[in-house]
């Protein structure tokens, strides 16, 4: 990937809060990752399986053998050129929206981070807990500096739940969905082919629709930060690459 092309992606993330990049992973790499996931021990507490969703929380901690498949030299170079140095993984999830699934996700920003335990800390709050995982809203500058990579293992379109986003909403601080001015804002659908990635900022307003084409949607979602949390608060998941 040329420097000029990477700069265009960097500018798109800065301006719109997201970008989509095709063919980061070849078909063989996607197949190898899916095989690894299928062979994993799904009886562990971090695995969640139902008719509507299969998810693995702390994915890279549960399947560390996936690290070299995901963090190829090309991806590492892309991260450095678009976001800079010093970042590390702070959250990773694999989720599979099956073909028959019919749930949707309403408009929201990713306003929380995952931490090991609840420790009241100035500037951090409110708190939530879900499936024994503590989450807290950190100070805004931390969220503004973080980013997320979504690795698509299937072709994702508007018909099987591709993300809808509001370009530029990441630059407006905490933006409550009920206050969206649809006279001013415009929705964009982020279709991503298998092997492609979507890079996005956590404050980007996003949503996803129901599946209507009976096609599966499998994604590895990885969040990154370069901020150390104030002691004794700790990231629940932390990995270098």
Coordinates of N, CA and C in Angstrom, one line a residue:
X1 N 0.8 -1.2 0.0 CA 0.0 0.0 0.0 C 0.9 1.2 0.0
X2 N 0.6 2.2 -0.9 CA 1.5 3.3 -1.1 C 1.3 4.3 0.1
X3 N 2.2 5.2 0.3 CA 2.1 6.2 1.3 C 1.0 7.2 1.0
X4 N 0.8 7.5 -0.3 CA -0.3 8.3 -0.7 C -1.7 7.7 -0.4
X5 N -1.8 6.4 -0.6 CA -3.1 5.7 -0.3 C -3.3 5.7 1.2
X6 N -2.3 5.4 2.0 CA -2.4 5.3 3.4 C -2.8 6.7 4.0
X7 N -2.2 7.8 3.4 CA -2.6 9.1 3.9 C -4.0 9.4 3.6
X8 N -4.6 8.9 2.5 CA -6.0 9.1 2.2 C -6.8 8.5 3.2
X9 N -6.5 7.3 3.6 CA -7.2 6.6 4.7 C -7.1 7.3 6.0
X10 N -5.9 7.8 6.3 CA -5.7 8.6 7.6 C -6.6 9.8 7.6
X11 N -6.7 10.5 6.5 CA -7.5 11.7 6.4 C -9.0 11.4 6.5
X12 N -9.4 10.2 5.9 CA -10.8 9.8 6.0 C -11.2 9.5 7.5
X13 N -10.3 8.8 8.2 CA -10.6 8.6 9.6 C -10.6 9.9 10.4
X14 N -9.7 10.8 10.1 CA -9.7 12.1 10.9 C -11.0 12.9 10.6
X15 N -11.4 12.9 9.3 CA -12.6 13.7 8.9 C -13.9 13.0 9.2
X16 N -14.0 11.8 8.8 CA -15.3 11.1 8.9 C -15.4 10.2 10.1
X17 N -14.3 9.8 10.7 CA -14.3 8.9 11.9 C -14.3 7.4 11.5
X18 N -14.1 7.1 10.2 CA -14.0 5.7 9.8 C -13.4 5.6 8.4
X19 N -13.0 4.4 8.0 CA -12.6 4.1 6.7 C -12.7 2.6 6.5
X20 N -12.9 2.2 5.2 CA -13.0 0.8 4.9 C -11.9 0.5 3.9
X21 N -11.1 -0.6 4.2 CA -10.0 -1.0 3.4 C -10.2 -2.5 3.0
X22 N -10.2 -2.7 1.7 CA -10.4 -4.1 1.2 C -9.1 -4.9 1.2
X23 N -9.3 -6.2 1.2 CA -8.2 -7.1 0.9 C -7.0 -7.0 1.8
X24 N -7.2 -6.8 3.1 CA -6.1 -6.8 4.0 C -5.7 -8.3 4.2
X25 N -6.6 -9.2 4.2 CA -6.4 -10.6 4.4 C -6.8 -11.4 3.2
X26 N -6.0 -12.3 2.8 CA -6.3 -13.2 1.7 C -7.3 -14.2 2.1
X27 N -8.0 -14.9 1.2 CA -9.0 -15.9 1.5 C -8.5 -17.0 2.3
X28 N -7.2 -17.4 2.1 CA -6.6 -18.5 2.9 C -6.5 -18.1 4.3
X29 N -6.1 -16.8 4.6 CA -5.9 -16.4 6.0 C -7.3 -16.3 6.7
X30 N -8.3 -15.9 6.0 CA -9.6 -15.9 6.6 C -10.1 -17.3 6.9
X31 N -9.9 -18.2 6.0 CA -10.3 -19.6 6.2 C -9.5 -20.2 7.4
X32 N -8.2 -19.9 7.6 CA -7.4 -20.4 8.7 C -8.0 -19.9 10.0
X33 N -8.3 -18.6 10.0 CA -8.8 -18.0 11.2 C -10.2 -18.6 11.6
X34 N -11.0 -18.8 10.7 CA -12.3 -19.5 10.9 C -12.2 -20.9 11.4
X35 N -11.3 -21.6 10.9 CA -11.0 -23.0 11.3 C -10.5 -23.0 12.8
X36 N -9.7 -22.1 13.1 CA -9.2 -21.9 14.5 C -10.3 -21.7 15.4
X37 N -11.2 -20.8 15.1 CA -12.4 -20.5 15.9 C -13.3 -21.7 16.1
X38 N -13.5 -22.4 15.0 CA -14.4 -23.6 15.1 C -13.8 -24.7 16.0
X39 N -12.5 -24.7 16.1 CA -11.9 -25.8 16.9 C -11.7 -25.4 18.3
X40 N -12.1 -24.2 18.7 CA -11.9 -23.7 20.0 C -12.9 -24.3 21.0
X41 N -12.4 -24.4 22.3 CA -13.3 -25.0 23.3 C -14.4 -24.0 23.7
X42 N -15.6 -24.2 23.2 CA -16.7 -23.2 23.4 C -17.4 -23.4 24.8
X43 N -16.9 -24.3 25.7 CA -17.5 -24.4 27.0 C -17.1 -23.4 28.0
X44 N -16.1 -22.6 27.6 CA -15.6 -21.6 28.6 C -16.6 -20.4 28.8
X45 N -16.4 -19.7 29.9 CA -17.4 -18.7 30.3 C -17.4 -17.5 29.4
X46 N -16.3 -17.3 28.7 CA -16.2 -16.2 27.8 C -16.9 -16.4 26.4
X47 N -17.3 -17.7 26.2 CA -18.1 -18.0 25.0 C -19.6 -17.9 25.3
X48 N -20.2 -17.2 24.3 CA -21.7 -17.1 24.4 C -22.3 -17.6 23.2
X49 N -23.2 -18.6 23.3 CA -23.8 -19.2 22.1 C -25.3 -19.3 22.2
X50 N -26.0 -18.8 21.2 CA -27.5 -18.9 21.2 C -27.9 -19.0 19.7
X51 N -29.2 -19.1 19.5 CA -29.7 -19.2 18.1 C -29.4 -17.9 17.4
X52 N -29.3 -16.7 18.1 CA -29.1 -15.4 17.5 C -27.7 -14.9 17.4
X53 N -26.8 -15.5 18.2 CA -25.5 -14.9 18.3 C -24.5 -16.0 18.9
X54 N -23.3 -16.0 18.3 CA -22.2 -16.7 18.9 C -21.1 -15.7 19.1
X55 N -20.6 -15.5 20.3 CA -19.6 -14.5 20.6 C -18.5 -15.1 21.5
X56 N -17.3 -14.6 21.3 CA -16.2 -14.9 22.2 C -15.6 -13.6 22.8
X57 N -15.8 -13.4 24.0 CA -15.2 -12.2 24.7 C -13.8 -12.5 25.0
X58 N -13.0 -11.4 25.1 CA -11.5 -11.5 25.3 C -10.9 -12.5 24.3
X59 N -11.3 -12.3 23.0 CA -11.0 -13.3 22.0 C -9.5 -13.6 21.9
X60 N -8.7 -12.5 21.9 CA -7.2 -12.8 21.7 C -6.6 -13.4 22.9
X61 N -7.2 -13.3 24.1 CA -6.7 -13.9 25.3 C -7.1 -15.4 25.2
X62 N -8.3 -15.7 24.7 CA -8.8 -17.1 24.6 C -8.1 -17.8 23.5
X63 N -7.8 -17.1 22.4 CA -7.2 -17.7 21.2 C -5.9 -17.0 20.8
X64 N -4.9 -17.0 21.7 CA -3.6 -16.3 21.4 C -3.0 -16.7 20.1
X65 N -3.3 -17.9 19.6 CA -2.7 -18.4 18.4 C -3.2 -17.6 17.2
X66 N -4.3 -16.8 17.4 CA -4.8 -16.0 16.3 C -4.0 -14.7 16.1
X67 N -3.2 -14.4 17.1 CA -2.4 -13.1 17.0 C -1.6 -13.0 15.7
X68 N -0.7 -14.0 15.4 CA 0.1 -13.8 14.2 C -0.7 -13.8 12.9
X69 N -1.9 -14.4 12.9 CA -2.8 -14.4 11.7 C -3.4 -13.0 11.5
X70 N -3.7 -12.4 12.6 CA -4.4 -11.1 12.6 C -3.3 -9.9 12.4
X71 N -2.3 -9.9 13.2 CA -1.3 -8.8 13.2 C -0.2 -9.1 12.3
X72 N -0.5 -9.1 11.0 CA 0.4 -9.3 10.0 C 1.3 -8.0 9.9
X73 N 2.5 -8.1 9.2 CA 3.3 -6.9 9.0 C 2.5 -5.8 8.3
X74 N 1.6 -6.2 7.4 CA 0.8 -5.2 6.7 C -0.2 -4.4 7.6
X75 N -0.8 -5.2 8.5 CA -1.7 -4.5 9.5 C -1.0 -3.6 10.4
X76 N 0.2 -4.1 10.9 CA 1.0 -3.3 11.9 C 1.4 -2.0 11.2
X77 N 1.8 -2.1 10.0 CA 2.3 -0.9 9.3 C 1.1 0.1 9.1
X78 N -0.1 -0.5 8.8 CA -1.2 0.3 8.6 C -1.6 1.1 9.8
X79 N -1.6 0.4 11.0 CA -1.9 1.0 12.3 C -0.9 2.2 12.5
X80 N 0.4 1.9 12.3 CA 1.4 2.9 12.6 C 1.2 4.1 11.7
X81 N 0.9 3.9 10.5 CA 0.9 5.0 9.5 C -0.4 5.8 9.7
X82 N -1.5 5.2 10.1 CA -2.8 5.9 10.3 C -2.9 6.5 11.7
X83 N -2.5 5.8 12.7 CA -2.8 6.2 14.1 C -1.5 6.6 14.9
X84 N -0.4 6.1 14.4 CA 0.8 6.4 15.2 C 1.3 5.2 16.0
X85 N 2.3 5.4 16.8 CA 2.9 4.3 17.6 C 2.4 4.3 19.0
X86 N 2.7 3.2 19.7 CA 2.4 3.1 21.1 C 1.1 2.5 21.5
X87 N 0.4 2.0 20.5 CA -0.9 1.5 20.8 C -0.8 0.0 21.2
X88 N -1.8 -0.5 21.9 CA -1.9 -1.9 22.3 C -3.4 -2.3 22.4
X89 N -3.6 -3.6 22.4 CA -5.0 -4.1 22.4 C -5.6 -3.9 23.8
X90 N -6.8 -3.4 23.9 CA -7.5 -3.3 25.2 C -8.8 -4.1 25.2
X91 N -9.3 -4.5 24.1 CA -10.5 -5.3 24.1 C -10.6 -6.1 22.7
X92 N -11.0 -7.3 22.8 CA -11.2 -8.1 21.5 C -12.4 -9.0 21.7
X93 N -13.2 -9.0 20.6 CA -14.5 -9.8 20.6 C -14.6 -10.4 19.2
X94 N -15.0 -11.7 19.2 CA -15.4 -12.3 18.0 C -16.9 -12.5 18.0
X95 N -17.6 -12.1 17.0 CA -19.1 -12.4 17.0 C -19.5 -12.8 15.6
X96 N -20.5 -13.7 15.7 CA -21.1 -14.4 14.6 C -22.6 -14.1 14.6
X97 N -23.0 -13.3 13.6 CA -24.5 -13.1 13.5 C -25.0 -14.1 12.5
X98 N -25.6 -15.2 13.0 CA -26.0 -16.3 12.0 C -27.0 -15.8 11.0
X99 N -27.1 -16.7 9.9 CA -28.0 -16.3 8.8 C -29.4 -16.1 9.2
X100 N -29.9 -16.8 10.2 CA -31.3 -16.7 10.6 C -31.5 -15.6 11.7
X101 N -30.4 -15.0 12.1 CA -30.6 -14.0 13.2 C -31.3 -12.8 12.7
X102 N -32.1 -12.2 13.5 CA -33.0 -11.1 13.1 C -32.9 -9.9 14.1
X103 N -31.8 -9.8 14.8 CA -31.7 -8.7 15.8 C -30.9 -7.5 15.1
X104 N -31.1 -6.3 15.7 CA -30.5 -5.1 15.2 C -29.9 -4.4 16.4
X105 N -29.0 -3.4 16.1 CA -28.4 -2.6 17.1 C -28.7 -1.2 16.8
X106 N -29.3 -0.5 17.8 CA -29.7 0.9 17.6 C -28.5 1.9 17.6
X107 N -28.8 3.1 17.2 CA -27.7 4.1 17.1 C -27.1 4.3 18.5
X108 N -25.7 4.3 18.5 CA -25.0 4.5 19.8 C -23.5 4.9 19.5
X109 N -22.8 5.4 20.5 CA -21.4 5.5 20.5 C -20.8 4.5 21.4
X110 N -19.5 4.1 21.2 CA -18.9 3.2 22.2 C -18.2 4.0 23.3
X111 N -19.0 4.3 24.3 CA -18.6 5.2 25.3 C -17.9 4.6 26.5
X112 N -17.8 3.3 26.6 CA -17.2 2.6 27.7 C -15.9 1.8 27.3
X113 N -15.1 1.6 28.3 CA -13.9 0.7 28.2 C -14.1 -0.5 29.2
X114 N -13.5 -1.6 28.9 CA -13.5 -2.7 29.8 C -12.4 -2.7 30.8
X115 N -12.7 -2.9 32.1 CA -11.6 -2.9 33.1 C -11.8 -4.2 34.0
X116 N -10.7 -4.5 34.7 CA -10.7 -5.7 35.5 C -11.6 -5.8 36.6
X117 N -11.8 -4.6 37.3 CA -12.7 -4.6 38.5 C -13.1 -3.2 38.7
X118 N -14.2 -3.0 39.4 CA -14.8 -1.7 39.7 C -14.0 -1.1 40.8
X119 N -13.4 0.0 40.5 CA -12.6 0.8 41.5 C -13.0 2.3 41.2
X120 N -13.7 2.9 42.1 CA -14.2 4.3 41.9 C -12.9 5.2 41.7
X121 N -12.9 5.9 40.5 CA -11.8 6.7 40.1 C -12.3 8.0 39.6
X122 N -11.7 9.1 40.0 CA -12.1 10.4 39.6 C -12.1 10.5 38.0
X123 N -13.2 11.0 37.5 CA -13.3 11.2 36.1 C -13.9 10.0 35.3
X124 N -14.0 8.8 36.0 CA -14.5 7.6 35.4 C -15.9 7.3 35.9
X125 N -16.9 7.1 35.0 CA -18.2 6.8 35.4 C -19.2 7.3 34.4
X126 N -20.4 6.7 34.3 CA -20.9 5.7 35.2 C -20.4 4.3 34.8
X127 N -20.7 3.3 35.7 CA -20.3 2.0 35.6 C -21.4 1.0 35.2
X128 N -21.0 0.0 34.5 CA -22.0 -1.1 34.2 C -21.2 -2.4 34.3
X129 N -22.0 -3.5 34.5 CA -21.4 -4.8 34.5 C -22.3 -5.8 33.7
X130 N -21.6 -6.6 32.8 CA -22.4 -7.5 31.9 C -21.6 -8.7 31.8
X131 N -22.2 -9.9 32.2 CA -21.5 -11.2 32.1 C -20.2 -11.1 32.8
X132 N -20.2 -10.6 34.0 CA -19.0 -10.5 34.9 C -17.9 -9.6 34.3
X133 N -18.2 -8.7 33.4 CA -17.3 -7.8 32.8 C -17.6 -6.4 33.2
X134 N -16.7 -5.7 33.9 CA -16.9 -4.3 34.3 C -16.6 -3.4 33.1
X135 N -17.5 -2.4 33.0 CA -17.2 -1.4 31.9 C -17.5 0.0 32.6
X136 N -16.8 1.0 32.1 CA -16.9 2.3 32.7 C -16.6 3.4 31.6
X137 N -17.3 4.5 31.7 CA -17.1 5.6 30.8 C -15.9 6.4 31.2
X138 N -14.8 6.5 30.4 CA -13.6 7.2 30.9 C -13.7 8.7 30.4
X139 N -12.7 9.5 30.8 CA -12.7 10.9 30.3 C -12.7 10.9 28.8
X140 N -13.3 11.9 28.2 CA -13.5 12.0 26.8 C -12.1 12.0 26.0
X141 N -11.1 12.6 26.5 CA -9.8 12.5 25.7 C -9.3 11.1 25.5
X142 N -9.6 10.2 26.4 CA -9.1 8.8 26.2 C -9.9 8.2 25.0
X143 N -11.2 8.4 25.0 CA -12.0 7.9 23.9 C -11.6 8.5 22.6
X144 N -11.3 9.8 22.6 CA -11.0 10.4 21.3 C -9.6 9.9 20.8
X145 N -8.8 9.4 21.6 CA -7.5 8.9 21.1 C -7.5 7.4 20.8
X146 N -8.5 6.7 21.2 CA -8.6 5.2 20.9 C -9.2 5.0 19.5
X147 N -9.0 3.8 19.0 CA -9.6 3.4 17.8 C -10.0 1.9 17.8
X148 N -10.8 1.5 16.8 CA -11.2 0.1 16.7 C -11.0 -0.4 15.3
X149 N -10.6 -1.7 15.2 CA -10.5 -2.3 13.9 C -11.5 -3.5 13.9
X150 N -12.4 -3.5 12.8 CA -13.3 -4.6 12.7 C -12.9 -5.4 11.4
X151 N -12.5 -6.7 11.7 CA -12.0 -7.6 10.6 C -13.2 -8.4 10.2
X152 N -13.5 -8.3 8.9 CA -14.7 -9.0 8.4 C -14.3 -10.3 7.7
X153 N -14.9 -11.4 8.2 CA -14.6 -12.7 7.8 C -15.7 -13.2 6.8
X154 N -16.7 -12.4 6.5 CA -17.7 -12.7 5.5 C -18.0 -11.4 4.8
X155 N -18.5 -11.5 3.5 CA -19.0 -10.3 2.8 C -20.1 -9.7 3.7
X156 N -20.0 -8.4 4.0 CA -21.0 -7.7 4.8 C -21.6 -6.6 4.0
X157 N -22.9 -6.7 3.8 CA -23.7 -5.7 3.1 C -24.8 -5.1 3.9
X158 N -25.6 -4.2 3.3 CA -26.8 -3.7 4.0 C -27.8 -4.8 4.3
X159 N -27.7 -5.9 3.6 CA -28.7 -7.0 3.8 C -28.4 -7.9 4.9
X160 N -27.1 -7.9 5.4 CA -26.8 -8.8 6.5 C -26.1 -8.1 7.6
X161 N -26.5 -6.8 7.8 CA -26.2 -6.1 9.1 C -24.9 -5.3 9.0
X162 N -24.5 -4.8 7.8 CA -23.4 -3.9 7.8 C -23.6 -2.7 8.6
X163 N -22.6 -2.1 9.2 CA -22.7 -1.0 10.1 C -23.2 0.2 9.3
X164 N -24.2 1.0 9.9 CA -24.6 2.3 9.4 C -23.9 3.3 10.3
X165 N -23.3 4.4 9.7 CA -22.6 5.4 10.5 C -23.1 6.8 10.1
X166 N -22.8 7.7 11.0 CA -23.0 9.1 10.7 C -21.6 9.8 10.6
X167 N -21.1 10.0 9.4 CA -19.8 10.6 9.2 C -19.6 11.9 10.0
X168 N -18.4 12.0 10.6 CA -18.1 13.2 11.4 C -18.7 13.3 12.8
X169 N -19.5 12.3 13.2 CA -20.1 12.4 14.5 C -19.1 12.1 15.6
X170 N -18.0 11.5 15.3 CA -16.9 11.3 16.3 C -16.3 12.5 16.8
X171 N -16.5 13.6 16.1 CA -15.9 14.9 16.5 C -16.8 15.8 17.3
X172 N -17.9 15.3 17.7 CA -19.0 16.1 18.4 C -19.1 15.7 19.8
X173 N -18.1 15.0 20.4 CA -18.2 14.7 21.8 C -19.2 13.6 22.1
X174 N -19.8 13.6 23.3 CA -20.9 12.7 23.6 C -22.2 13.2 22.8
X175 N -22.6 12.3 21.9 CA -23.7 12.7 21.0 C -24.9 11.7 21.3
X176 N -25.9 12.1 22.0 CA -27.0 11.2 22.4 C -27.8 10.9 21.1
X177 N -28.1 9.6 20.9 CA -28.9 9.3 19.7 C -30.2 10.0 19.6
X178 N -30.9 10.3 20.7 CA -32.2 10.9 20.7 C -32.1 12.4 20.2
X179 N -30.9 12.9 20.2 CA -30.7 14.3 19.7 C -30.2 14.4 18.3
X180 N -30.1 13.3 17.6 CA -29.6 13.3 16.2 C -30.5 14.2 15.4
X181 N -30.0 15.2 14.7 CA -30.7 16.1 13.8 C -30.6 15.5 12.4
X182 N -31.7 14.8 11.9 CA -31.6 14.1 10.6 C -31.8 15.1 9.5
X183 N -32.0 16.4 9.8 CA -32.0 17.4 8.8 C -30.6 17.8 8.5
X184 N -29.7 17.6 9.4 CA -28.3 17.9 9.3 C -27.4 16.7 9.0
X185 N -27.7 15.6 9.6 CA -26.8 14.4 9.5 C -27.2 13.5 8.4
X186 N -26.3 12.7 7.9 CA -26.5 11.8 6.8 C -26.0 10.4 7.1
X187 N -26.7 9.4 6.9 CA -26.4 8.0 7.2 C -25.6 7.4 6.0
X188 N -24.5 6.7 6.4 CA -23.7 6.0 5.4 C -23.6 4.5 5.8
X189 N -23.8 3.6 4.8 CA -23.7 2.2 5.1 C -22.3 1.7 4.7
X190 N -21.6 1.0 5.6 CA -20.3 0.6 5.4 C -20.2 -0.9 5.1
X191 N -20.3 -1.2 3.8 CA -20.2 -2.5 3.3 C -18.7 -2.9 3.2
X192 N -18.4 -4.1 3.7 CA -17.0 -4.6 3.7 C -16.9 -6.0 3.2
X193 N -16.1 -6.3 2.2 CA -15.9 -7.7 1.7 C -15.1 -8.5 2.7
X194 N -15.3 -9.8 2.6 CA -14.5 -10.7 3.4 C -13.0 -10.5 3.2
X195 N -12.3 -10.4 4.3 CA -10.9 -10.1 4.2 C -10.6 -8.6 4.3
X196 N -11.6 -7.8 4.3 CA -11.4 -6.4 4.5 C -11.6 -5.9 5.9
X197 N -11.2 -4.7 6.2 CA -11.4 -4.2 7.6 C -12.1 -2.8 7.5
X198 N -12.7 -2.5 8.6 CA -13.2 -1.2 8.9 C -12.5 -0.6 10.1
X199 N -11.9 0.6 9.9 CA -11.3 1.3 11.0 C -12.2 2.4 11.5
X200 N -12.4 2.5 12.8 CA -13.4 3.5 13.2 C -13.0 4.1 14.6
X201 N -13.4 5.3 14.9 CA -13.3 5.9 16.2 C -14.4 5.5 17.1
X202 N -14.2 5.3 18.4 CA -15.3 4.9 19.2 C -16.5 5.9 19.4
X203 N -16.2 7.2 19.2 CA -17.3 8.2 19.3 C -18.1 8.3 18.0
X204 N -17.8 7.5 17.0 CA -18.6 7.6 15.8 C -20.0 6.9 16.1
X205 N -21.0 7.7 15.8 CA -22.4 7.1 15.9 C -22.6 6.0 14.9
X206 N -23.0 4.8 15.4 CA -23.2 3.7 14.5 C -24.3 2.8 14.9
X207 N -24.8 2.0 14.0 CA -26.0 1.1 14.2 C -25.9 0.0 13.2
X208 N -26.7 -1.0 13.4 CA -26.8 -2.1 12.3 C -28.2 -2.6 12.2
X209 N -28.5 -3.0 11.1 CA -29.9 -3.5 10.8 C -30.0 -5.0 10.9
X210 N -31.2 -5.5 10.7 CA -31.5 -6.9 10.7 C -31.0 -7.6 9.5
X211 N -30.7 -8.9 9.6 CA -30.3 -9.7 8.4 C -31.5 -10.0 7.6
X212 N -31.5 -9.7 6.3 CA -32.7 -10.1 5.5 C -32.3 -11.0 4.3
X213 N -31.0 -11.3 4.2 CA -30.6 -12.1 3.0 C -30.1 -13.5 3.4
X214 N -30.3 -13.9 4.7 CA -29.9 -15.2 5.2 C -28.4 -15.5 5.0
X215 N -27.5 -14.4 5.0 CA -26.1 -14.6 4.9 C -25.5 -14.3 6.3
X216 N -24.5 -15.1 6.6 CA -23.8 -15.0 7.9 C -22.9 -13.8 7.9
X217 N -22.7 -13.2 9.1 CA -21.8 -12.1 9.3 C -20.9 -12.4 10.5
X218 N -19.6 -12.7 10.2 CA -18.6 -12.9 11.3 C -17.6 -11.9 11.3
X219 N -17.3 -11.3 12.5 CA -16.4 -10.2 12.6 C -15.5 -10.3 13.8
X220 N -14.3 -10.0 13.7 CA -13.4 -9.8 14.9 C -13.2 -8.3 15.1
X221 N -13.7 -7.9 16.3 CA -13.7 -6.5 16.8 C -12.6 -6.3 17.8
X222 N -11.6 -5.4 17.5 CA -10.5 -5.2 18.3 C -10.4 -3.7 18.6
X223 N -10.3 -3.3 19.9 CA -10.1 -1.9 20.4 C -8.7 -1.7 20.8
X224 N -8.2 -0.5 20.5 CA -6.8 -0.1 20.8 C -6.8 1.2 21.6
X225 N -5.7 1.2 22.5 CA -5.5 2.5 23.2 C -3.9 2.6 23.4
X226 N -3.5 3.8 23.7 CA -2.1 4.0 24.1 C -2.0 4.7 25.5
X227 N -3.2 4.7 26.2 CA -3.3 5.3 27.5 C -3.2 4.3 28.6
X228 N -2.4 4.6 29.6 CA -2.3 3.8 30.8 C -3.4 4.4 31.7
X229 N -4.2 3.5 32.4 CA -5.2 3.9 33.3 C -4.6 4.3 34.6
X230 N -5.3 5.3 35.3 CA -4.8 5.7 36.6 C -4.9 4.5 37.6
X231 N -3.8 4.2 38.3 CA -3.7 3.1 39.3 C -4.7 3.4 40.4
X232 N -5.4 2.4 40.9 CA -5.2 0.9 40.6 C -6.1 0.4 39.5
X233 N -6.7 1.3 38.7 CA -7.6 0.8 37.6 C -6.8 0.1 36.6
X234 N -7.3 -1.0 36.0 CA -6.5 -1.8 35.0 C -7.4 -2.2 33.9
X235 N -6.9 -2.2 32.7 CA -7.6 -2.7 31.5 C -7.9 -4.2 31.8
X236 N -9.1 -4.7 31.4 CA -9.4 -6.1 31.6 C -8.6 -7.0 30.6
X237 N -8.2 -6.4 29.5 CA -7.5 -7.2 28.5 C -6.4 -6.2 28.0
X238 N -5.2 -6.7 27.9 CA -4.1 -5.8 27.4 C -3.1 -6.7 26.7
X239 N -2.8 -6.4 25.5 CA -1.9 -7.2 24.7 C -1.1 -6.3 23.7
X240 N 0.2 -6.5 23.6 CA 1.0 -5.9 22.6 C 1.0 -6.7 21.4
X241 N 1.4 -6.1 20.3 CA 1.4 -6.9 19.0 C 2.6 -6.6 18.2

